[in-house]
Short mmCIF file of C-alpha atoms and ligand atoms in Angstrom, two decimals:
data_model
loop_
_atom_site.label_atom_id
_atom_site.label_comp_id
_atom_site.label_asym_id
_atom_site.label_seq_id
_atom_site.Cartn_x
_atom_site.Cartn_y
_atom_site.Cartn_z
CA MET A 284 56.53 -88.33 94.37
CA LYS A 285 55.42 -84.82 94.54
CA THR A 286 55.24 -82.93 97.94
CA ALA A 287 53.11 -80.10 98.88
CA SER A 288 54.55 -76.77 98.79
CA CYS A 289 55.36 -75.16 102.11
CA VAL A 290 56.51 -71.69 103.08
CA CYS A 291 59.50 -71.37 105.37
CA LEU A 292 61.00 -68.09 107.11
CA GLY A 293 64.84 -68.61 107.64
CA ILE A 294 67.05 -66.76 109.83
CA GLU A 295 70.68 -66.35 109.36
CA SER A 296 73.05 -65.00 111.94
CA THR A 297 76.26 -67.19 112.06
CA ALA A 298 78.66 -64.12 111.63
CA HIS A 299 78.52 -60.58 110.45
CA THR A 300 75.36 -61.14 108.59
CA LEU A 301 71.71 -60.94 109.67
CA GLY A 302 69.47 -62.40 107.07
CA VAL A 303 65.95 -63.26 106.77
CA GLY A 304 64.72 -65.28 103.84
CA ILE A 305 61.34 -66.72 102.76
CA SER A 306 61.35 -69.83 100.55
CA THR A 307 59.48 -72.68 99.45
CA GLU A 308 61.15 -76.09 98.85
CA LYS A 309 61.33 -75.06 95.08
CA LYS A 310 61.75 -71.16 94.85
CA VAL A 311 63.20 -68.38 96.91
CA LEU A 312 60.74 -65.56 97.63
CA ALA A 313 62.50 -63.15 99.72
CA ASN A 314 66.08 -62.39 101.04
CA ALA A 315 66.60 -59.50 103.09
CA VAL A 316 69.99 -58.90 104.53
CA ALA A 317 71.97 -56.53 107.06
CA PHE A 318 75.64 -56.59 107.35
CA TYR A 319 77.48 -55.64 110.49
CA ARG A 320 80.66 -53.65 109.71
CA SER A 321 83.36 -53.40 112.06
CA PRO A 322 85.53 -50.09 112.28
CA PRO A 323 88.38 -49.81 109.67
CA GLY A 324 91.43 -52.06 110.66
CA GLU A 325 89.58 -53.76 113.56
CA GLY A 326 88.24 -57.44 113.59
CA MET A 327 84.62 -58.23 114.59
CA LEU A 328 83.68 -58.24 118.08
CA PRO A 329 80.92 -60.92 118.54
CA ARG A 330 78.95 -59.05 121.21
CA LYS A 331 78.75 -56.00 118.91
CA ALA A 332 77.75 -58.05 115.90
CA ALA A 333 75.04 -59.90 118.29
CA GLU A 334 73.54 -56.70 119.15
CA HIS A 335 73.45 -55.39 115.34
CA HIS A 336 71.52 -58.70 114.64
CA GLN A 337 69.08 -58.08 117.63
CA GLU A 338 68.48 -54.50 116.51
CA LYS A 339 67.92 -55.50 112.74
CA ILE A 340 65.83 -58.62 113.00
CA LYS A 341 62.35 -56.97 113.25
CA GLU A 342 63.03 -54.61 110.31
CA LYS A 343 64.29 -57.47 108.04
CA MET A 344 61.49 -59.86 109.16
CA GLU A 345 59.05 -57.13 107.94
CA GLU A 346 61.03 -56.47 104.68
CA ALA A 347 61.08 -60.31 103.86
CA LEU A 348 57.44 -60.83 104.38
CA ARG A 349 56.57 -57.66 102.30
CA VAL A 350 59.00 -58.65 99.52
CA ALA A 351 57.42 -62.37 99.39
CA GLY A 352 53.95 -60.93 99.64
CA LYS A 353 53.22 -63.09 102.84
CA LYS A 354 51.91 -62.63 106.18
CA ILE A 355 53.62 -64.25 108.95
CA GLU A 356 50.47 -66.48 109.52
CA ASP A 357 51.39 -67.75 106.03
CA VAL A 358 54.62 -69.42 107.34
CA ASP A 359 54.66 -73.05 107.77
CA VAL A 360 57.85 -73.63 109.71
CA PHE A 361 60.63 -71.45 111.17
CA ALA A 362 64.28 -72.31 110.23
CA PHE A 363 67.49 -70.94 111.92
CA SER A 364 71.26 -70.97 111.32
CA GLN A 365 72.03 -73.33 114.07
CA GLY A 366 75.75 -73.67 113.12
CA PRO A 367 78.84 -73.43 112.73
CA GLY A 368 79.46 -70.01 113.80
CA ILE A 369 80.15 -67.52 116.40
CA GLY A 370 78.13 -68.36 119.48
CA GLN A 371 76.69 -64.90 120.50
CA CYS A 372 75.38 -64.29 116.68
CA LEU A 373 74.03 -67.97 116.55
CA ARG A 374 72.21 -67.26 119.47
CA VAL A 375 70.09 -64.45 117.83
CA SER A 376 68.64 -66.51 115.19
CA CYS A 377 68.17 -69.46 117.53
CA ILE A 378 66.39 -67.45 120.18
CA ALA A 379 64.19 -65.50 117.44
CA ALA A 380 63.17 -68.89 115.77
CA ARG A 381 62.27 -70.34 119.16
CA TYR A 382 60.08 -67.40 119.96
CA LEU A 383 58.22 -67.39 116.64
CA ALA A 384 57.59 -71.04 116.55
CA GLN A 385 56.00 -70.94 119.98
CA LYS A 386 54.07 -67.82 119.45
CA TYR A 387 52.67 -68.84 116.10
CA GLU A 388 52.54 -72.50 117.21
CA LYS A 389 54.62 -73.57 114.20
CA PRO A 390 57.59 -76.06 113.81
CA LEU A 391 61.09 -74.91 113.70
CA LEU A 392 64.36 -76.44 112.23
CA GLY A 393 67.91 -75.89 112.78
CA ILE A 394 69.78 -75.71 109.47
CA ASN A 395 73.67 -76.34 109.07
CA HIS A 396 75.09 -73.24 107.65
CA CYS A 397 77.46 -74.92 105.42
CA ARG A 398 74.89 -77.35 104.07
CA ALA A 399 72.62 -74.58 103.01
CA HIS A 400 75.47 -72.99 100.95
CA LEU A 401 75.81 -76.40 99.32
CA GLU A 402 72.06 -77.14 98.62
CA ILE A 403 71.14 -73.56 97.29
CA SER A 404 74.12 -73.70 95.02
CA MET A 405 72.93 -76.97 93.43
CA ASN A 406 69.38 -75.37 93.28
CA GLU A 407 70.85 -72.48 91.64
CA THR A 408 73.38 -74.35 89.01
CA GLY A 409 71.16 -77.28 88.47
CA PHE A 410 74.02 -79.69 88.97
CA THR A 411 73.00 -83.03 90.63
CA ASP A 412 76.35 -84.65 91.58
CA PRO A 413 79.23 -82.33 92.17
CA ILE A 414 82.29 -81.70 94.21
CA PHE A 415 82.03 -78.55 96.35
CA LEU A 416 84.81 -76.25 96.94
CA TYR A 417 83.34 -74.28 100.03
CA VAL A 418 85.25 -71.16 100.59
CA SER A 419 84.24 -68.75 103.39
CA GLY A 420 85.74 -66.69 106.45
CA GLY A 421 86.11 -69.46 108.87
CA ASN A 422 85.71 -72.31 106.32
CA THR A 423 87.59 -73.74 103.63
CA GLN A 424 86.60 -77.31 102.57
CA VAL A 425 86.51 -79.63 99.51
CA ILE A 426 83.17 -81.60 99.91
CA VAL A 427 81.54 -84.46 98.14
CA ARG A 428 78.37 -86.49 98.56
CA GLU A 429 78.78 -89.47 100.60
CA ALA A 430 78.52 -92.82 98.96
CA GLY A 431 75.34 -94.76 99.62
CA GLU A 432 73.38 -91.59 100.39
CA LYS A 433 69.60 -91.51 100.50
CA GLU A 434 68.31 -89.40 97.94
CA ARG A 435 65.49 -86.76 98.31
CA GLY A 436 63.51 -88.40 95.48
CA ARG A 437 63.08 -85.12 93.51
CA ASP A 438 65.09 -84.60 90.50
CA GLY A 439 67.84 -86.57 92.31
CA ALA A 440 69.16 -83.19 93.28
CA SER A 441 69.89 -83.20 96.92
CA VAL A 442 71.38 -85.88 99.24
CA GLU A 443 71.54 -86.99 103.15
CA LYS A 444 75.31 -86.81 103.75
CA TYR A 445 78.31 -85.04 102.76
CA ARG A 446 81.98 -86.14 103.22
CA VAL A 447 84.97 -83.64 103.50
CA LEU A 448 87.83 -84.78 101.11
CA GLY A 449 90.10 -82.08 102.19
CA GLU A 450 90.21 -78.75 104.23
CA THR A 451 92.36 -76.19 105.84
CA LEU A 452 94.56 -77.47 108.54
CA ASP A 453 94.66 -73.90 110.32
CA ILE A 454 92.68 -70.45 109.24
CA GLY A 455 89.96 -70.24 106.36
CA ILE A 456 90.79 -68.51 103.16
CA GLY A 457 88.26 -65.63 103.78
CA ASN A 458 90.09 -65.03 107.14
CA LEU A 459 93.66 -65.14 105.43
CA PHE A 460 92.30 -62.05 103.28
CA ASP A 461 90.56 -60.45 106.35
CA VAL A 462 93.66 -60.58 108.58
CA PHE A 463 95.86 -59.45 105.97
CA ALA A 464 93.66 -56.70 105.06
CA ARG A 465 93.43 -55.61 108.63
CA SER A 466 97.26 -55.49 108.47
CA LEU A 467 97.01 -53.07 105.90
CA GLY A 468 94.70 -50.88 107.68
CA GLU A 469 91.75 -51.70 105.39
CA GLY A 470 88.15 -51.72 106.75
CA PHE A 471 85.10 -53.90 105.80
CA ALA A 472 85.08 -55.90 102.52
CA HIS A 473 88.52 -57.08 103.19
CA GLY A 474 88.60 -59.70 100.44
CA SER A 475 87.30 -57.30 97.83
CA THR A 476 90.13 -54.87 99.13
CA VAL A 477 92.70 -57.46 98.64
CA GLU A 478 91.09 -58.37 95.08
CA LYS A 479 91.21 -54.94 94.11
CA LEU A 480 94.84 -54.30 94.85
CA ALA A 481 95.68 -57.67 93.65
CA GLY A 482 94.66 -56.82 90.06
CA GLU A 483 97.39 -54.28 89.80
CA GLY A 484 100.19 -56.34 91.14
CA LYS A 485 102.82 -58.92 89.68
CA TYR A 486 104.02 -62.29 91.04
CA ILE A 487 106.35 -62.72 93.84
CA GLU A 488 107.15 -66.46 94.88
CA MET A 489 105.17 -67.39 98.07
CA PRO A 490 105.06 -70.65 100.28
CA TYR A 491 102.72 -73.23 98.60
CA VAL A 492 101.41 -75.66 101.22
CA ILE A 493 99.24 -78.67 100.23
CA LYS A 494 99.20 -82.11 102.07
CA GLY A 495 97.10 -84.44 99.93
CA MET A 496 93.97 -82.70 99.81
CA ASN A 497 94.41 -80.68 102.85
CA PHE A 498 96.16 -77.28 102.95
CA SER A 499 97.29 -74.63 105.14
CA PHE A 500 97.20 -70.83 104.98
CA SER A 501 98.76 -69.41 108.18
CA GLY A 502 102.46 -69.65 107.07
CA LEU A 503 101.31 -67.79 103.77
CA LEU A 504 99.72 -65.20 106.01
CA THR A 505 102.88 -64.55 108.03
CA HIS A 506 104.87 -64.48 104.89
CA ALA A 507 102.90 -61.98 103.02
CA GLN A 508 102.85 -59.66 106.26
CA ARG A 509 106.72 -59.97 106.38
CA MET A 510 106.88 -58.98 102.93
CA MET A 511 105.02 -55.54 103.58
CA GLY A 512 107.30 -52.72 103.37
CA LYS A 513 109.67 -54.67 101.61
CA GLU A 514 107.61 -55.07 98.33
CA LYS A 515 104.66 -53.17 96.76
CA LYS A 516 101.62 -54.00 98.35
CA GLU A 517 99.92 -54.75 95.06
CA ASP A 518 102.55 -57.28 94.29
CA VAL A 519 101.97 -59.00 97.76
CA CYS A 520 98.16 -58.96 97.33
CA HIS A 521 98.28 -60.30 94.01
CA SER A 522 100.74 -63.15 95.05
CA LEU A 523 98.84 -63.96 98.17
CA MET A 524 95.72 -64.58 96.15
CA GLU A 525 97.47 -66.21 93.18
CA THR A 526 99.20 -68.71 95.56
CA SER A 527 96.19 -69.46 97.89
CA PHE A 528 93.95 -69.92 94.89
CA ALA A 529 96.35 -72.09 93.06
CA VAL A 530 96.19 -74.55 96.11
CA LEU A 531 92.67 -74.67 96.20
CA CYS A 532 92.50 -75.52 92.40
CA GLU A 533 95.18 -78.28 92.94
CA ALA A 534 93.00 -79.68 95.96
CA CYS A 535 89.84 -79.65 93.64
CA GLU A 536 91.69 -81.16 90.75
CA ARG A 537 92.85 -83.96 93.03
CA ALA A 538 89.29 -84.53 94.34
CA LEU A 539 87.88 -84.60 90.97
CA CYS A 540 90.26 -87.22 89.63
CA LEU A 541 89.79 -89.32 92.65
CA THR A 542 85.98 -89.35 92.50
CA GLY A 543 85.64 -89.22 88.74
CA LYS A 544 82.78 -86.54 89.25
CA LYS A 545 82.15 -84.32 86.24
CA GLU A 546 80.77 -81.31 88.15
CA LEU A 547 82.41 -78.62 90.56
CA ILE A 548 80.65 -75.92 92.33
CA VAL A 549 82.41 -73.25 94.36
CA CYS A 550 80.23 -71.63 97.10
CA GLY A 551 80.58 -69.41 100.04
CA GLY A 552 81.45 -65.95 100.52
CA VAL A 553 85.01 -66.08 98.74
CA ALA A 554 83.20 -67.64 95.87
CA GLN A 555 82.51 -64.21 94.87
CA ASN A 556 86.03 -63.66 93.87
CA LYS A 557 86.39 -63.42 90.18
CA LYS A 558 89.99 -64.41 90.22
CA LEU A 559 89.06 -67.71 91.93
CA GLN A 560 86.12 -68.33 89.74
CA GLY A 561 88.37 -67.85 86.52
CA MET A 562 91.23 -70.10 87.79
CA LEU A 563 88.68 -72.63 88.82
CA ALA A 564 86.86 -72.44 85.47
CA GLU A 565 90.25 -73.08 83.59
CA MET A 566 91.18 -76.15 85.67
CA CYS A 567 87.67 -77.50 85.10
CA LYS A 568 87.94 -77.09 81.27
CA GLU A 569 91.26 -78.82 81.39
CA GLN A 570 89.63 -81.67 83.21
CA GLY A 571 86.27 -81.96 81.25
CA VAL A 572 84.35 -80.99 84.11
CA GLU A 573 81.38 -78.59 84.34
CA PHE A 574 81.98 -75.62 86.57
CA GLY A 575 79.20 -73.38 88.13
CA PHE A 576 78.23 -71.04 91.22
CA ALA A 577 75.12 -69.34 92.65
CA ARG A 578 74.37 -65.75 92.06
CA ASN A 579 76.38 -63.34 94.77
CA GLU A 580 73.48 -62.98 96.70
CA PHE A 581 73.37 -66.68 97.59
CA ASN A 582 77.17 -66.97 98.01
CA ALA A 583 77.30 -64.18 100.68
CA ASP A 584 75.71 -65.28 104.00
CA ASN A 585 71.92 -64.91 103.61
CA GLY A 586 68.58 -65.96 105.09
CA ALA A 587 67.32 -67.18 101.76
CA MET A 588 69.35 -70.38 101.87
CA ILE A 589 68.42 -71.09 105.50
CA ALA A 590 64.68 -70.76 104.50
CA TYR A 591 65.21 -73.05 101.39
CA CYS A 592 66.80 -75.82 103.26
CA GLY A 593 64.10 -75.29 105.92
CA ALA A 594 61.44 -75.78 103.30
CA ASP A 595 63.19 -78.77 101.94
CA TYR A 596 63.68 -80.47 105.34
CA PHE A 597 60.05 -79.80 106.33
CA ALA A 598 58.58 -81.18 102.98
CA ARG A 599 60.52 -84.23 103.74
CA GLY A 600 59.15 -84.78 106.99
CA LYS A 601 61.73 -83.56 109.28
CA ARG A 602 60.92 -82.19 112.60
CA MET A 603 63.05 -80.81 115.64
CA LYS A 604 62.05 -80.77 119.22
CA LEU A 605 62.00 -77.51 121.06
CA SER A 606 64.67 -78.91 123.41
CA GLU A 607 67.15 -79.44 120.52
CA CYS A 608 67.10 -75.71 119.77
CA PHE A 609 70.32 -74.50 120.69
CA ALA A 610 73.57 -73.14 118.90
CA ARG A 611 76.16 -75.63 117.76
CA GLN A 612 79.23 -73.53 117.22
CA ASP A 613 81.46 -76.23 115.72
CA TRP A 614 78.81 -78.22 113.84
CA ARG A 615 80.78 -79.75 110.78
CA VAL A 616 78.60 -80.45 107.65
CA ASP A 617 79.93 -84.31 107.85
CA ALA A 618 78.52 -84.56 111.23
CA LEU A 619 74.83 -84.41 110.06
FE1 FE2 B 117 78.60 -68.58 104.68
#
């Protein structure tokens, strides 16, 4: 069944990124982003990040509308990242979408940030029935479509429900690299800093923790921090990355074998890591599985994926009451 095309303006503000995207349910039209950068060696202060997002939102909205060639009146629905994320940051997109919806008398929709990563990755890769490895700062999960799901009815490319097969029992993989890089005194772009140093190092044995399809990284972090000063930092970075990615490859391999699925997507901020992409590609080749990922701009946090999901929801008739418009910090993808 064909649905009428609608235009959605989506706002992302779960953590350090403020994004405004414009999309129909088929195509992304604009993706404007601004990143909050914490001072070198320091973590992100939620209040500071939220202030940054408030300051940038007008500029990024204007940029997105200009790039998409649309006026605010052309927008059919406003979408916002409802969770999971940092409360103070989430409230920026929530309040902005609520204001816009009321001012322009248009509907609004709250979008699960994780689901938006999964859905835009499916759109980008063209995969229809994948296992997902979702890797970001705060999240690391192996996810599959739940059996008996209701299809969207368009290319069979979307689903109603997701199930988490395996996940981190403590910190997310992005957080592992961020905290480790900060202990080196490195600044923003922590993951890429560790990736750069890792390229020049050699392997030293590190703790390898996997329990079924769940895994743990906090012991690995402590071990790596204790090795600093005793070993070359390039070697520690290399071994930290090699070990943590090997754990993720094993969890994905188990998920593929268990479910018999023939496609694997890696998505989320850490999915941009070339080393991880290479290791997963190798594992998939051995398993006879297709491997894919979205372009970097859609793996980093962005408003386009929120807009894309919002347009899709709207076209399928989903609506939200104003009273349901609030931040959901711990909103899991399997609780939709
Ligand atoms: Fe994300």
